Short mmCIF file of C-alpha atoms in Angstrom, two decimals:
data_model
loop_
_atom_site.label_atom_id
_atom_site.label_comp_id
_atom_site.label_asym_id
_atom_site.label_seq_id
_atom_site.Cartn_x
_atom_site.Cartn_y
_atom_site.Cartn_z
CA MET A 1 -26.83 -59.31 11.27
CA ALA A 2 -28.66 -60.08 14.53
CA ASP A 3 -32.07 -59.61 16.09
CA VAL A 4 -31.47 -57.06 18.85
CA THR A 5 -34.30 -58.56 20.92
CA ARG A 6 -32.46 -61.91 21.01
CA TYR A 7 -28.85 -60.79 20.88
CA PRO A 8 -26.82 -62.56 23.60
CA ALA A 9 -24.59 -59.62 24.54
CA GLU A 10 -21.52 -60.48 26.54
CA GLU A 11 -21.89 -59.43 30.18
CA SER A 12 -19.86 -56.38 31.32
CA ALA A 13 -17.98 -56.26 28.01
CA TYR A 14 -18.56 -52.81 26.53
CA ASP A 15 -17.39 -49.29 27.35
CA LEU A 16 -20.38 -47.84 25.50
CA VAL A 17 -23.80 -49.28 24.76
CA LEU A 18 -25.76 -47.03 22.40
CA LEU A 19 -29.43 -47.39 21.50
CA SER A 20 -30.12 -44.88 18.76
CA TYR A 21 -33.64 -44.47 17.40
CA LEU A 22 -34.54 -48.05 18.20
CA HIS A 23 -38.32 -48.20 18.37
CA LEU A 24 -39.86 -51.43 19.63
CA PRO A 25 -43.05 -52.40 21.43
CA ALA A 26 -42.71 -51.82 25.20
CA ARG A 27 -42.17 -55.47 26.13
CA GLU A 28 -39.37 -55.98 23.62
CA MET A 29 -37.83 -52.62 24.50
CA ALA A 30 -37.77 -53.52 28.19
CA GLY A 31 -35.78 -56.64 27.36
CA VAL A 32 -33.32 -54.71 25.17
CA LEU A 33 -32.85 -52.06 27.87
CA GLY A 34 -32.06 -54.78 30.43
CA THR A 35 -29.61 -56.48 28.09
CA ALA A 36 -27.95 -53.15 27.36
CA CYS A 37 -27.37 -52.49 31.04
CA GLN A 38 -25.87 -55.92 31.58
CA ALA A 39 -23.62 -55.54 28.52
CA ALA A 40 -21.98 -52.32 29.75
CA ARG A 41 -18.93 -52.80 31.93
CA PRO A 42 -18.99 -51.21 35.40
CA GLY A 43 -18.22 -47.55 34.77
CA GLY A 44 -19.31 -47.91 31.13
CA THR A 45 -21.75 -45.55 29.46
CA LEU A 46 -25.31 -46.35 28.47
CA LEU A 47 -26.86 -43.92 25.99
CA LEU A 48 -30.33 -43.94 24.49
CA VAL A 49 -31.66 -41.40 22.00
CA GLY A 50 -35.02 -41.93 20.32
CA HIS A 51 -38.27 -40.28 19.37
CA ASP A 52 -40.18 -39.46 22.57
CA ALA A 53 -43.83 -40.37 23.05
CA ALA A 54 -44.64 -36.64 23.37
CA ASN A 55 -43.41 -36.17 19.80
CA LEU A 56 -46.76 -37.43 18.46
CA ALA A 57 -48.70 -34.48 19.84
CA HIS A 58 -46.00 -31.84 20.18
CA GLY A 59 -43.27 -32.64 17.66
CA THR A 60 -42.69 -33.64 14.08
CA GLY A 61 -41.58 -36.79 12.28
CA GLY A 62 -40.74 -40.16 13.74
CA PRO A 63 -42.91 -43.24 14.10
CA GLN A 64 -46.62 -42.52 14.38
CA ASP A 65 -47.33 -45.62 16.49
CA PRO A 66 -47.36 -44.60 20.18
CA GLY A 67 -46.67 -48.22 21.14
CA VAL A 68 -43.08 -48.03 19.86
CA LEU A 69 -42.05 -44.61 21.15
CA THR A 70 -39.83 -44.21 24.19
CA ASP A 71 -40.14 -41.97 27.20
CA VAL A 72 -37.79 -41.02 29.99
CA GLY A 73 -39.79 -42.93 32.61
CA GLN A 74 -39.53 -46.20 30.68
CA VAL A 75 -35.75 -45.95 30.36
CA ARG A 76 -35.32 -44.69 33.92
CA ALA A 77 -37.25 -47.68 35.30
CA ALA A 78 -35.07 -50.10 33.35
CA TRP A 79 -31.68 -48.52 34.08
CA GLU A 80 -31.91 -47.09 37.61
CA PRO A 81 -31.45 -50.50 39.27
CA CYS A 82 -28.14 -51.05 37.46
CA ALA A 83 -26.84 -47.59 36.59
CA VAL A 84 -26.52 -44.00 37.75
CA LEU A 85 -28.51 -41.68 35.49
CA LEU A 86 -26.60 -38.56 34.45
CA VAL A 87 -29.09 -37.19 31.91
CA ALA A 88 -32.74 -38.12 31.56
CA GLU A 89 -34.67 -35.59 29.53
CA VAL A 90 -36.80 -34.81 26.54
CA ALA A 91 -34.65 -32.85 24.11
CA ARG A 92 -35.93 -30.50 21.42
CA ARG A 93 -34.29 -31.15 18.04
CA PRO A 94 -34.79 -28.72 15.14
CA VAL A 95 -36.15 -30.29 11.96
CA GLY A 96 -36.39 -27.60 9.32
CA ASP A 97 -38.92 -25.09 10.63
CA ALA A 98 -40.35 -27.59 13.14
CA VAL A 99 -39.11 -29.35 16.28
CA ALA A 100 -38.90 -33.06 17.11
CA LEU A 101 -38.94 -34.29 20.71
CA ASP A 102 -36.42 -36.97 21.62
CA THR A 103 -35.87 -39.06 24.73
CA VAL A 104 -32.23 -38.70 25.80
CA VAL A 105 -30.87 -40.81 28.65
CA ARG A 106 -27.21 -41.16 29.57
CA ALA A 107 -26.16 -43.36 32.44
CA VAL A 108 -23.09 -45.02 33.92
CA ARG A 109 -23.26 -48.68 34.90
CA ARG A 110 -22.73 -49.37 38.62
#
């Protein structure tokens, strides 16, 4: 087990770096996003899926603390310097009779 905010990921080592429903305060998330980009090999895929900040007002479920929710702009700012973004959107995910809003960003490391 490791603390993702302190994990010393090997540089350029992974074909896929996936952040799935990881909800951290903005400062810690920025660090994890930077580490993720460095950990992907050139040509490797970066993928983030998590509850979007808009989910609080327009969706259902997920964390109720706006300080730990992601948004496309946050991920874009962290990954654009090191990767080419292929998908950067808020996706609608059915949850029973309701809808949850998720940040979905897929990128390829430069």
